[in-house]
Amino acid sequence: MRRIRVGVKFCGHCNPLLDGGEMVTAAALLDDRIDFVSWLDPELQQLLIVSGCPIDCVERPPFTGEVVHVAGQRVDGKMTPLPEVPDAIVRSILRRAGIQG
Amino acid sequence: MPLKDGKAYRESLQPLKMNVYAFGEKIENVAEHPLFQPHINAAALTYELAHDPLTEDLVTATSHLTGLKISRFTHIHQSTDDLIKKVKMLRLIAGRTGSCFQRCVGWDAMNATYSVTYEMDQELGTGYFQRFRNFLQYIQENDLMLAGAMTDPKGDRGLSPAKQVDPDMFVRVVAKNEAGIVIRGAKVHQTGIINSHEMLIMPTMAMAEEDVDYAVCCALPTNAPGVIHIFGRQTNDERRLGGGDIDQGNARYGTVGGEALTVLNDVFVPWERVFMCGEYQYAGLLVERFASYHRQNYGGCKAGVSDIIIGATTAMAEYNGVAKASHVRDKVVEMVHLTETLYCGSIACSCEGAVTPSGAFFVNPLLANTVKQNVTRFIYEIARLSHDVSGGCIATLPSEQDLRHDEVGKYVEKYFKGVDGVPTEERMRMARLVENMTGGTALVESMHGAGSPQAQRVMILRQANLGHKVKLAKELAGIKERDSKK
């Protein structure tokens, strides 16, 4: 099965409520069907935006595909307990790819 | 040329072979001397973070000149969003270094010179703006570190440049020819200059016609012939030269920026690097623009530094076993309140920025000066609260050598221990960090960096719009405006 290539764009993390790097690293360990790569990768299937806080000031790169969005403890707009954020990221990616978690 | 990383930045310093003196000696290799490593490390981190996926969104920008990805430290602000990102980036990096990383001075100098040369050309028909754009593009394409060189020695502060007994108290043009100009004088408190590639000389104050030779803005390499840098001492700087790292407090990044006295002994500058030469009418505007940009910074970088001080203070309270005491928690709350108040000011002056005729964005100068005025007070209060909570040991701890000593080390270990479960060495490390960040040079920088308090108060009064306030008061008090002709 072809793995899902997800480009990750971080906000800069000036005063983060969550460590986006740690969250993505943890998410990568949860499901080996997903490859987290740079947002500059030319073959992205999805984009994962990770802002360290709800201000969410990250600059959005032009992308027409599916976008998973983390801003502080909100994953796709839904408040999520911190330990559950990596799992919520994975579930959102799989759902958008039409795969059952 | 691609963006430099930390290693490439360090390597780029090697061939400069600047004329640097410290502790009465000529320094043969600045890039490798232990005295300068913390400052070089801090600047190197600014290059490193441009390549880190977690931080690149803040630390890089798109050049309006070339459309290429550049370091944000060489970017001309194109929007209020750029101004906001500046503040956020400064908080981010200061939160990693706990000290000054030096690059904002040159950045602010570039932004100020960019907009002022444009306006000068519009009114006077000079050709400085295109020259400056060429220089800016050179800086961006080579990802260079630029020192902003504004502060003159000033001699008798009650006298203008032209009236000084010693005419070298302000940098001036002493000769001109077809190829360029020759400048003489000195710049003091030059942050990061001994590990910068270039410097941008600017006048230090508003000037009158008699000061025409002192109205000079130009760029030159930090290793140009005739340039001598004499490095300034900092609190506890000799701790860098001994063994161990605990006593330095912040061994990796040191204390503030690393300042130098930079002497300009008849230094030649070619015309293509001259951006003001005699246009004294614009000296004041250039100073005002630079100062406001620079004062904008302080609620960003000092918030990042204060984030660490608050963290260190909280840790010390835990190590001392007093973290749950209500007065301690209240003091930590006060430190957070002061920090976020500073940050609010910097964000606000950025949000209320406006476009200049050049297209570059400029901060709200009233709010920017208010931020810096607050920094001259709040950082002292944050430091005082940190001292209060951390305890007297930050000033009385024995040295790292004593901790390691065969005979007395066990006593240092035993009698400087706090709560069970925290090794004495960790308590000592945190105490030294507090000492490093809250005393001596670090505090004075908050007072006088980006201008002394009175300089801000002059600009606050100028921008205060007092006439409007009086009008509002008269309206409510039922006082009618008198006809001034009667």
Coordinates of C-alpha atoms in Angstrom, one line a residue:
Chain A
M1 CA 0.0 0.0 0.0
R2 CA 1.3 3.4 -0.9
R3 CA 2.1 5.5 2.1
I4 CA 0.5 8.9 2.6
R5 CA 2.9 11.8 2.2
V6 CA 2.0 14.6 4.6
G7 CA 3.9 17.9 4.4
V8 CA 4.3 19.6 7.8
K9 CA 4.4 23.3 8.2
F10 CA 5.2 24.7 11.6
C11 CA 4.4 28.2 12.9
G12 CA 7.8 29.2 14.4
H13 CA 6.9 28.3 18.0
C14 CA 7.7 31.7 19.7
N15 CA 5.7 30.9 22.8
P16 CA 4.1 27.6 22.2
L17 CA 1.5 25.9 24.4
L18 CA 2.4 22.6 22.7
D19 CA 5.6 21.4 21.2
G20 CA 4.7 20.8 17.6
G21 CA 7.9 18.9 16.8
E22 CA 7.2 16.4 19.6
M23 CA 3.6 16.0 18.5
V24 CA 4.5 15.1 15.0
T25 CA 7.3 12.8 16.1
A26 CA 4.8 11.0 18.3
A27 CA 2.2 10.9 15.5
A28 CA 4.8 9.3 13.2
L29 CA 5.3 6.5 15.7
L30 CA 1.6 5.7 15.8
D31 CA 0.9 4.7 12.2
D32 CA 3.5 3.5 9.6
R33 CA 1.1 4.3 6.7
I34 CA 2.0 8.0 7.0
D35 CA 5.2 9.7 5.9
F36 CA 5.7 13.2 7.5
V37 CA 7.8 15.2 5.2
S38 CA 8.7 18.9 4.5
W39 CA 5.9 21.1 3.3
L40 CA 8.2 21.9 0.3
D41 CA 8.0 18.3 -0.8
P42 CA 6.7 18.3 -4.5
E43 CA 4.5 15.1 -4.0
L44 CA 2.4 16.1 -1.0
Q45 CA -0.9 14.4 -0.6
Q46 CA -1.9 16.3 2.5
L47 CA -0.7 19.3 4.4
L48 CA -0.4 19.4 8.2
I49 CA -0.3 22.9 9.7
V50 CA 1.0 22.9 13.3
S51 CA 0.7 26.1 15.3
G52 CA 2.0 26.1 18.8
C53 CA -0.9 28.2 20.1
P54 CA -4.4 29.3 19.1
I55 CA -3.2 32.6 17.6
D56 CA -2.2 30.4 14.7
C57 CA -0.1 33.0 12.9
V58 CA 1.6 30.5 10.6
E59 CA 1.9 31.5 6.9
R60 CA -0.1 29.1 4.8
P61 CA 1.7 27.8 1.7
P62 CA -0.5 27.5 -1.4
F63 CA -1.9 24.0 -1.4
T64 CA -5.2 22.7 -2.9
G65 CA -5.3 19.3 -1.2
E66 CA -6.6 18.2 2.2
V67 CA -5.3 20.2 5.2
V68 CA -5.0 18.9 8.7
H69 CA -4.9 21.8 11.1
V70 CA -3.4 21.9 14.7
A71 CA -3.5 25.2 16.6
G72 CA -2.5 24.8 20.3
Q73 CA -4.7 22.0 21.6
R74 CA -7.3 22.3 18.8
V75 CA -7.1 19.7 16.1
D76 CA -9.2 20.6 13.1
G77 CA -10.9 23.1 15.5
K78 CA -11.7 20.6 18.2
M79 CA -10.3 20.9 21.7
T80 CA -8.2 17.9 22.4
P81 CA -6.3 16.8 25.5
L82 CA -2.6 17.2 25.0
P83 CA -1.7 13.5 25.2
E84 CA -4.4 12.7 22.6
V85 CA -3.2 15.3 20.0
P86 CA -0.8 12.9 18.1
D87 CA -3.6 10.3 17.8
A88 CA -6.1 13.0 16.7
I89 CA -3.6 14.1 14.0
V90 CA -3.3 10.5 12.7
R91 CA -7.0 9.9 12.7
S92 CA -7.6 13.1 10.8
I93 CA -5.0 12.2 8.1
L94 CA -6.4 8.7 7.7
R95 CA -10.0 9.9 7.5
R96 CA -9.1 12.5 4.8
A97 CA -7.3 9.7 2.9
G98 CA -10.4 7.6 3.0
I99 CA -8.8 5.0 5.3
Q100 CA -10.4 3.6 8.4
G101 CA -8.2 4.1 11.5
Chain B
M1 CA 23.9 32.0 -2.4
P2 CA 21.8 29.7 -0.1
L3 CA 21.1 30.8 3.4
K4 CA 24.0 30.2 5.7
D5 CA 23.7 27.7 8.6
G6 CA 25.5 28.1 11.9
K7 CA 28.7 26.3 10.6
A8 CA 28.9 28.4 7.4
Y9 CA 28.4 31.6 9.5
R10 CA 31.3 30.6 11.8
E11 CA 33.5 29.8 8.8
S12 CA 32.7 33.1 7.2
L13 CA 34.2 34.9 10.2
Q14 CA 37.6 33.2 9.8
P15 CA 38.9 35.2 6.8
L16 CA 37.8 38.6 8.2
K17 CA 40.9 38.9 10.5
M18 CA 39.4 42.0 12.2
N19 CA 41.6 44.3 14.2
V20 CA 40.2 43.4 17.7
Y21 CA 41.7 44.1 21.1
A22 CA 40.6 42.7 24.5
F23 CA 42.2 42.6 27.9
G24 CA 45.1 44.7 26.6
E25 CA 46.0 42.2 23.8
K26 CA 45.4 42.0 20.1
I27 CA 43.2 39.0 19.4
E28 CA 44.6 37.0 16.5
N29 CA 41.6 34.7 16.0
V30 CA 38.2 36.2 17.1
A31 CA 36.3 33.2 15.7
E32 CA 38.0 30.8 18.1
H33 CA 38.9 32.9 21.2
P34 CA 36.9 31.7 24.2
L35 CA 35.9 35.2 25.2
F36 CA 33.8 35.7 22.1
Q37 CA 32.3 32.2 21.8
P38 CA 29.0 32.9 23.6
H39 CA 28.3 35.9 21.3
I40 CA 29.3 34.0 18.2
N41 CA 27.1 31.0 19.4
A42 CA 24.1 33.3 19.8
A43 CA 24.5 34.8 16.3
A44 CA 25.1 31.4 14.8
L45 CA 21.8 30.2 16.3
T46 CA 20.0 32.9 14.2
Y47 CA 21.5 31.2 11.1
E48 CA 20.7 27.7 12.4
L49 CA 17.1 28.4 13.1
A50 CA 16.5 29.5 9.5
H51 CA 17.0 25.9 8.6
D52 CA 14.9 24.4 11.4
P53 CA 11.4 23.3 10.1
L54 CA 10.0 24.3 13.5
T55 CA 11.2 27.9 13.3
E56 CA 11.8 28.8 9.7
D57 CA 8.3 30.3 9.3
L58 CA 9.4 33.1 11.6
V59 CA 13.2 33.3 10.9
T60 CA 13.0 33.5 7.1
A61 CA 11.1 35.9 4.8
T62 CA 10.7 36.5 1.0
S63 CA 12.9 39.3 -0.3
H64 CA 10.8 42.1 -2.0
L65 CA 13.9 42.8 -4.1
T66 CA 14.5 39.3 -5.5
G67 CA 11.6 37.2 -4.5
L68 CA 14.0 34.7 -2.9
K69 CA 13.9 33.2 0.5
I70 CA 16.2 35.2 2.9
S71 CA 16.9 35.6 6.5
R72 CA 14.3 37.7 8.2
F73 CA 17.2 39.6 9.7
T74 CA 17.9 41.1 6.3
H75 CA 14.3 41.7 5.3
I76 CA 12.6 45.1 4.8
H77 CA 9.2 45.0 6.5
Q78 CA 6.4 44.9 3.8
S79 CA 3.4 44.8 6.1
T80 CA 2.3 45.0 9.7
D81 CA 2.4 41.2 9.7
D82 CA 6.1 41.4 9.1
L83 CA 6.4 43.8 12.0
I84 CA 4.5 41.3 14.2
K85 CA 6.6 38.4 13.1
K86 CA 9.7 40.4 13.9
V87 CA 8.6 40.6 17.6
K88 CA 7.6 36.9 17.7
M89 CA 10.9 35.8 16.2
L90 CA 12.9 37.9 18.7
R91 CA 10.9 36.3 21.6
L92 CA 11.5 32.9 20.1
I93 CA 15.3 33.3 19.8
A94 CA 15.8 35.1 23.1
G95 CA 13.9 32.2 24.7
R96 CA 16.6 29.9 23.3
T97 CA 19.7 32.0 24.1
G98 CA 18.8 33.9 27.2
S99 CA 20.9 36.6 25.9
C100 CA 21.2 39.1 23.0
F101 CA 21.8 37.6 19.6
Q102 CA 22.8 40.9 18.1
R103 CA 21.3 40.9 14.7
C104 CA 18.4 43.3 15.3
V105 CA 20.6 46.4 15.4
G106 CA 21.8 46.1 11.8
W107 CA 18.3 45.0 10.7
D108 CA 16.8 48.1 12.2
A109 CA 19.5 50.2 10.7
M110 CA 18.7 48.8 7.2
N111 CA 15.0 49.4 7.6
A112 CA 15.5 52.9 8.8
T113 CA 18.0 53.8 6.0
Y114 CA 15.8 52.2 3.4
S115 CA 12.8 54.5 4.1
V116 CA 14.8 57.6 4.9
T117 CA 17.0 57.5 1.7
Y118 CA 13.8 57.2 -0.3
E119 CA 12.3 60.3 1.3
M120 CA 15.6 62.2 1.1
D121 CA 15.8 61.5 -2.7
Q122 CA 12.2 62.6 -3.2
E123 CA 12.8 66.0 -1.6
L124 CA 16.4 66.7 -2.4
G125 CA 16.9 64.9 -5.7
T126 CA 19.8 62.8 -4.3
G127 CA 20.4 59.3 -5.5
Y128 CA 20.9 57.4 -2.3
F129 CA 17.9 55.0 -2.4
Q130 CA 19.1 53.0 -5.4
R131 CA 22.6 52.8 -3.9
F132 CA 21.1 51.5 -0.7
R133 CA 18.9 48.9 -2.5
N134 CA 22.1 47.6 -4.2
F135 CA 23.8 47.3 -0.8
L136 CA 20.7 45.6 0.7
Q137 CA 20.6 43.1 -2.1
Y138 CA 24.3 42.3 -1.5
I139 CA 23.6 41.7 2.2
Q140 CA 20.5 39.6 1.4
E141 CA 22.2 37.5 -1.3
N142 CA 25.3 36.8 0.9
D143 CA 23.3 36.4 4.1
L144 CA 25.6 38.7 6.0
M145 CA 25.5 39.9 9.5
L146 CA 25.4 43.7 9.7
A147 CA 26.1 45.8 12.8
G148 CA 24.1 49.0 13.2
A149 CA 26.6 51.7 14.2
M150 CA 24.8 54.7 15.6
T151 CA 26.0 55.8 19.0
D152 CA 28.8 58.3 19.0
P153 CA 31.0 59.0 22.0
K154 CA 29.3 62.5 22.2
G155 CA 31.9 64.1 24.5
D156 CA 30.1 67.1 26.2
R157 CA 26.5 66.1 25.9
G158 CA 25.5 69.7 26.2
L159 CA 27.2 70.7 23.0
S160 CA 26.3 69.9 19.4
P161 CA 28.8 67.9 17.2
A162 CA 30.3 71.1 15.6
K163 CA 30.9 72.8 19.0
Q164 CA 32.8 69.9 20.7
V165 CA 36.3 70.7 21.9
D166 CA 37.5 67.5 20.3
P167 CA 35.9 67.3 16.8
D168 CA 36.2 63.5 16.8
M169 CA 33.4 63.0 19.4
F170 CA 31.0 62.4 16.5
V171 CA 31.8 60.5 13.3
R172 CA 32.4 63.0 10.5
V173 CA 33.6 63.3 7.0
V174 CA 37.1 64.6 6.9
A175 CA 37.8 64.3 3.1
K176 CA 35.9 63.7 -0.1
N177 CA 37.2 62.8 -3.6
E178 CA 35.9 61.3 -6.8
A179 CA 36.1 57.8 -5.4
G180 CA 34.4 58.3 -2.0
I181 CA 34.7 59.8 1.4
V182 CA 37.0 59.5 4.4
I183 CA 35.4 59.3 7.9
R184 CA 37.0 59.8 11.3
G185 CA 35.7 59.3 14.9
A186 CA 34.3 56.3 16.8
K187 CA 31.1 54.4 17.6
V188 CA 30.6 53.1 21.1
H189 CA 28.6 50.2 22.6
Q190 CA 28.7 48.4 19.2
T191 CA 26.7 45.2 19.7
G192 CA 27.9 42.2 17.9
I193 CA 30.3 44.1 15.8
I194 CA 33.3 41.8 16.4
N195 CA 31.4 38.9 14.8
S196 CA 29.6 40.9 12.1
H197 CA 30.6 41.1 8.4
E198 CA 29.6 44.7 7.8
M199 CA 28.6 47.8 9.7
L200 CA 26.2 50.6 8.8
I201 CA 27.2 54.0 10.1
M202 CA 24.4 56.4 11.0
P203 CA 24.3 59.8 12.7
T204 CA 23.5 59.7 16.4
M205 CA 21.2 62.7 16.7
A206 CA 19.3 65.4 14.9
M207 CA 21.7 68.0 13.4
A208 CA 21.8 71.6 12.3
E209 CA 23.6 73.2 9.3
E210 CA 26.8 73.7 11.3
D211 CA 27.0 70.0 11.7
V212 CA 26.9 69.2 8.0
D213 CA 30.2 67.2 8.1
Y214 CA 28.7 64.9 10.8
A215 CA 25.5 64.1 8.8
V216 CA 26.9 60.8 7.3
C217 CA 25.4 57.4 6.7
C218 CA 27.5 54.7 5.0
A219 CA 28.4 51.1 5.1
L220 CA 31.8 49.5 5.4
P221 CA 33.3 46.0 6.2
T222 CA 34.1 45.5 9.8
N223 CA 37.7 44.7 8.8
A224 CA 38.2 47.8 6.6
P225 CA 41.6 49.5 6.9
G226 CA 41.6 52.0 9.7
V227 CA 39.0 50.2 11.8
I228 CA 39.9 49.1 15.3
H229 CA 37.5 47.3 17.7
I230 CA 38.2 47.4 21.5
F231 CA 36.0 44.8 23.2
G232 CA 34.0 45.8 26.2
R233 CA 34.2 44.0 29.6
Q234 CA 31.1 42.3 31.0
T235 CA 30.2 41.1 34.4
N236 CA 32.1 37.9 35.3
D237 CA 33.6 37.7 31.8
E238 CA 36.8 36.1 33.1
R239 CA 34.8 33.0 34.1
R240 CA 34.8 32.1 30.4
L241 CA 38.5 31.8 30.4
G242 CA 38.8 29.2 33.3
G243 CA 37.7 25.6 33.4
G244 CA 34.1 24.4 33.9
D245 CA 30.8 25.8 32.8
I246 CA 28.7 26.1 35.9
D247 CA 30.0 29.5 37.1
Q248 CA 29.3 31.1 33.7
G249 CA 25.6 30.6 34.3
N250 CA 24.9 30.6 30.6
A251 CA 28.1 29.1 29.1
R252 CA 26.7 28.7 25.7
Y253 CA 25.3 32.1 25.0
G254 CA 26.8 34.4 27.7
T255 CA 25.4 37.8 28.7
V256 CA 23.9 40.5 26.4
G257 CA 25.5 41.1 23.0
G258 CA 29.2 41.6 23.3
E259 CA 29.8 45.3 22.8
A260 CA 32.9 47.1 21.5
L261 CA 34.3 50.6 21.0
T262 CA 34.9 50.8 17.3
V263 CA 37.5 53.4 16.2
L264 CA 37.4 54.8 12.7
N265 CA 40.8 56.2 11.9
D266 CA 40.4 57.9 8.5
V267 CA 38.5 55.1 6.9
F268 CA 37.8 55.3 3.2
V269 CA 34.2 54.5 2.0
P270 CA 33.5 54.4 -1.7
W271 CA 30.5 56.5 -3.0
E272 CA 28.4 53.4 -3.8
R273 CA 28.3 52.7 0.0
V274 CA 27.5 56.3 1.0
F275 CA 23.8 56.9 1.8
M276 CA 23.9 60.4 3.4
C277 CA 26.7 62.9 3.1
G278 CA 25.8 66.4 4.4
E279 CA 22.0 66.2 4.3
Y280 CA 21.8 67.3 8.0
Q281 CA 18.0 67.9 7.6
Y282 CA 17.5 64.1 7.5
A283 CA 19.8 63.1 10.4
G284 CA 17.0 63.4 12.9
L285 CA 14.5 61.4 10.8
L286 CA 17.0 58.6 10.4
V287 CA 17.6 58.5 14.2
E288 CA 13.9 58.6 14.9
R289 CA 13.2 55.7 12.5
F290 CA 16.1 53.6 13.7
A291 CA 15.3 54.2 17.4
S292 CA 11.6 53.4 17.1
Y293 CA 12.3 50.2 15.2
H294 CA 14.9 49.2 17.8
R295 CA 12.6 50.1 20.7
Q296 CA 9.9 47.9 19.2
N297 CA 12.2 44.9 19.7
Y298 CA 12.5 45.1 23.4
G299 CA 9.1 43.6 24.3
G300 CA 10.0 40.7 22.1
C301 CA 13.6 39.8 23.1
K302 CA 13.1 40.8 26.7
A303 CA 10.0 38.7 26.9
G304 CA 12.0 35.7 25.6
V305 CA 14.8 36.4 28.1
S306 CA 12.2 36.9 30.9
D307 CA 10.5 33.6 29.9
I308 CA 13.8 32.0 31.0
I309 CA 14.2 34.1 34.1
I310 CA 10.7 33.1 35.2
G311 CA 11.4 29.5 34.5
A312 CA 14.7 29.6 36.4
T313 CA 13.0 31.4 39.3
T314 CA 10.2 28.8 39.4
A315 CA 12.8 26.0 39.4
M316 CA 14.7 27.7 42.2
A317 CA 11.5 27.9 44.3
E318 CA 11.0 24.2 43.7
Y319 CA 14.6 23.4 44.6
N320 CA 14.3 25.5 47.7
G321 CA 11.0 23.8 48.7
V322 CA 8.9 27.0 48.6
A323 CA 7.2 26.7 45.3
K324 CA 3.8 26.3 46.9
A325 CA 4.1 29.3 49.2
S326 CA 1.4 31.8 48.2
H327 CA 3.7 34.8 48.2
V328 CA 6.1 33.0 45.9
R329 CA 3.4 32.1 43.5
D330 CA 2.2 35.7 43.6
K331 CA 5.7 37.0 42.8
V332 CA 5.9 34.6 39.8
V333 CA 2.5 35.9 38.6
E334 CA 3.9 39.4 38.9
M335 CA 6.9 38.5 36.7
V336 CA 4.6 36.9 34.1
H337 CA 2.4 40.0 34.2
L338 CA 5.3 42.3 33.6
T339 CA 6.7 40.2 30.8
E340 CA 3.4 40.0 29.0
T341 CA 2.9 43.7 29.4
L342 CA 6.2 44.3 27.6
Y343 CA 5.1 41.8 24.9
C344 CA 1.7 43.6 24.5
G345 CA 3.5 46.8 23.8
S346 CA 5.7 45.4 21.1
I347 CA 2.8 43.6 19.4
A348 CA 0.7 46.7 19.6
C349 CA 3.2 49.1 18.1
S350 CA 3.6 46.5 15.3
C351 CA -0.1 46.1 14.7
E352 CA -0.4 49.9 14.5
G353 CA 2.5 50.2 12.1
A354 CA 2.0 52.1 8.8
V355 CA 3.5 52.2 5.4
T356 CA 6.1 54.8 4.5
P357 CA 6.5 56.4 1.1
S358 CA 9.2 53.9 0.2
G359 CA 6.6 51.0 0.7
A360 CA 8.4 49.8 3.8
F361 CA 6.4 49.6 7.0
F362 CA 7.2 51.5 10.1
V363 CA 6.0 50.9 13.7
N364 CA 3.8 53.2 15.7
P365 CA 6.6 55.3 17.3
L366 CA 4.7 56.4 20.4
L367 CA 3.9 52.8 21.4
A368 CA 7.4 51.6 20.5
N369 CA 9.0 54.2 22.7
T370 CA 6.5 53.3 25.5
V371 CA 7.6 49.7 25.3
K372 CA 11.2 50.6 25.8
Q373 CA 10.5 53.0 28.6
N374 CA 8.7 50.1 30.4
V375 CA 11.7 47.8 29.8
T376 CA 13.9 50.3 31.7
R377 CA 11.7 49.6 34.7
F378 CA 10.1 46.2 34.4
I379 CA 13.2 44.2 33.7
Y380 CA 14.7 45.5 36.9
E381 CA 11.5 44.5 38.8
I382 CA 11.5 41.1 37.2
A383 CA 15.2 40.7 38.3
R384 CA 14.4 41.9 41.8
L385 CA 11.6 39.4 42.2
S386 CA 13.8 36.7 40.8
H387 CA 16.5 37.5 43.4
D388 CA 13.8 37.6 46.1
V389 CA 12.5 34.1 45.3
S390 CA 15.8 32.4 44.3
G391 CA 17.6 33.3 47.5
G392 CA 20.9 34.8 48.5
C393 CA 22.9 31.8 47.2
I394 CA 22.9 33.3 43.7
A395 CA 25.4 35.8 45.1
T396 CA 27.4 33.7 47.5
L397 CA 27.9 30.2 46.0
P398 CA 31.4 28.8 46.0
S399 CA 33.0 28.1 42.6
E400 CA 32.6 25.0 40.5
Q401 CA 36.2 24.1 41.4
D402 CA 35.2 24.0 45.0
L403 CA 32.3 21.7 44.2
R404 CA 34.7 19.4 42.4
H405 CA 37.4 19.6 45.1
D406 CA 38.6 16.4 46.7
E407 CA 38.6 17.8 50.2
V408 CA 35.8 20.5 50.4
G409 CA 33.6 19.4 47.6
K410 CA 31.6 17.2 49.9
Y411 CA 30.7 20.2 52.1
V412 CA 29.6 22.3 49.1
E413 CA 27.5 19.3 48.0
K414 CA 26.0 18.8 51.5
Y415 CA 25.4 22.4 52.6
F416 CA 24.1 23.8 49.3
K417 CA 21.5 21.1 48.9
G418 CA 17.8 22.0 48.7
V419 CA 14.9 19.6 48.6
D420 CA 15.6 15.9 48.5
G421 CA 15.8 14.5 44.9
V422 CA 17.5 17.5 43.4
P423 CA 21.3 17.2 43.1
T424 CA 23.2 20.2 44.6
E425 CA 24.9 20.7 41.2
E426 CA 21.5 21.3 39.5
R427 CA 20.6 23.9 42.2
M428 CA 24.0 25.6 41.6
R429 CA 23.6 25.6 37.9
M430 CA 20.1 27.2 38.1
A431 CA 21.3 29.8 40.7
R432 CA 24.2 30.7 38.4
L433 CA 21.8 31.1 35.5
V434 CA 19.7 33.5 37.6
E435 CA 22.9 35.4 38.6
N436 CA 24.0 35.7 35.0
M437 CA 20.7 37.0 33.6
T438 CA 19.6 39.4 36.4
G439 CA 22.6 41.4 37.4
G440 CA 25.3 43.8 36.2
T441 CA 25.7 44.1 32.4
A442 CA 22.4 42.4 31.7
L443 CA 20.4 45.0 33.6
V444 CA 22.3 48.0 32.3
E445 CA 21.5 46.8 28.8
S446 CA 17.8 47.1 29.6
M447 CA 18.3 50.6 30.8
H448 CA 20.4 52.1 28.0
G449 CA 20.1 49.7 25.0
A450 CA 18.2 51.4 22.2
G451 CA 18.6 54.7 24.0
S452 CA 18.5 55.9 27.6
P453 CA 15.1 56.5 29.2
Q454 CA 15.1 60.2 28.6
A455 CA 15.5 59.6 24.9
Q456 CA 12.2 57.7 24.9
R457 CA 10.5 60.4 27.0
V458 CA 11.5 63.1 24.5
M459 CA 9.9 61.0 21.7
I460 CA 6.9 60.1 23.8
L461 CA 6.2 63.8 24.5
R462 CA 6.6 64.7 20.8
Q463 CA 4.1 62.0 19.8
A464 CA 1.7 62.5 22.7
N465 CA -0.8 64.7 20.9
L466 CA -1.3 66.8 24.0
G467 CA -3.4 69.4 22.2
H468 CA -6.1 66.8 21.5
K469 CA -6.1 65.7 25.1
V470 CA -6.6 69.3 26.3
K471 CA -9.4 69.7 23.8
L472 CA -11.2 66.6 25.1
A473 CA -10.8 67.9 28.7
K474 CA -12.1 71.4 27.8
E475 CA -15.1 69.9 26.1
L476 CA -16.1 67.9 29.2
A477 CA -15.4 70.8 31.5
G478 CA -17.7 73.1 29.5
I479 CA -14.9 75.5 28.5
K480 CA -15.4 77.1 25.1
E481 CA -12.5 77.8 22.8
R482 CA -11.6 81.5 22.8
D483 CA -11.3 83.4 19.6
S484 CA -7.5 83.8 19.3
K485 CA -7.9 87.1 17.4
K486 CA -9.5 88.9 20.3

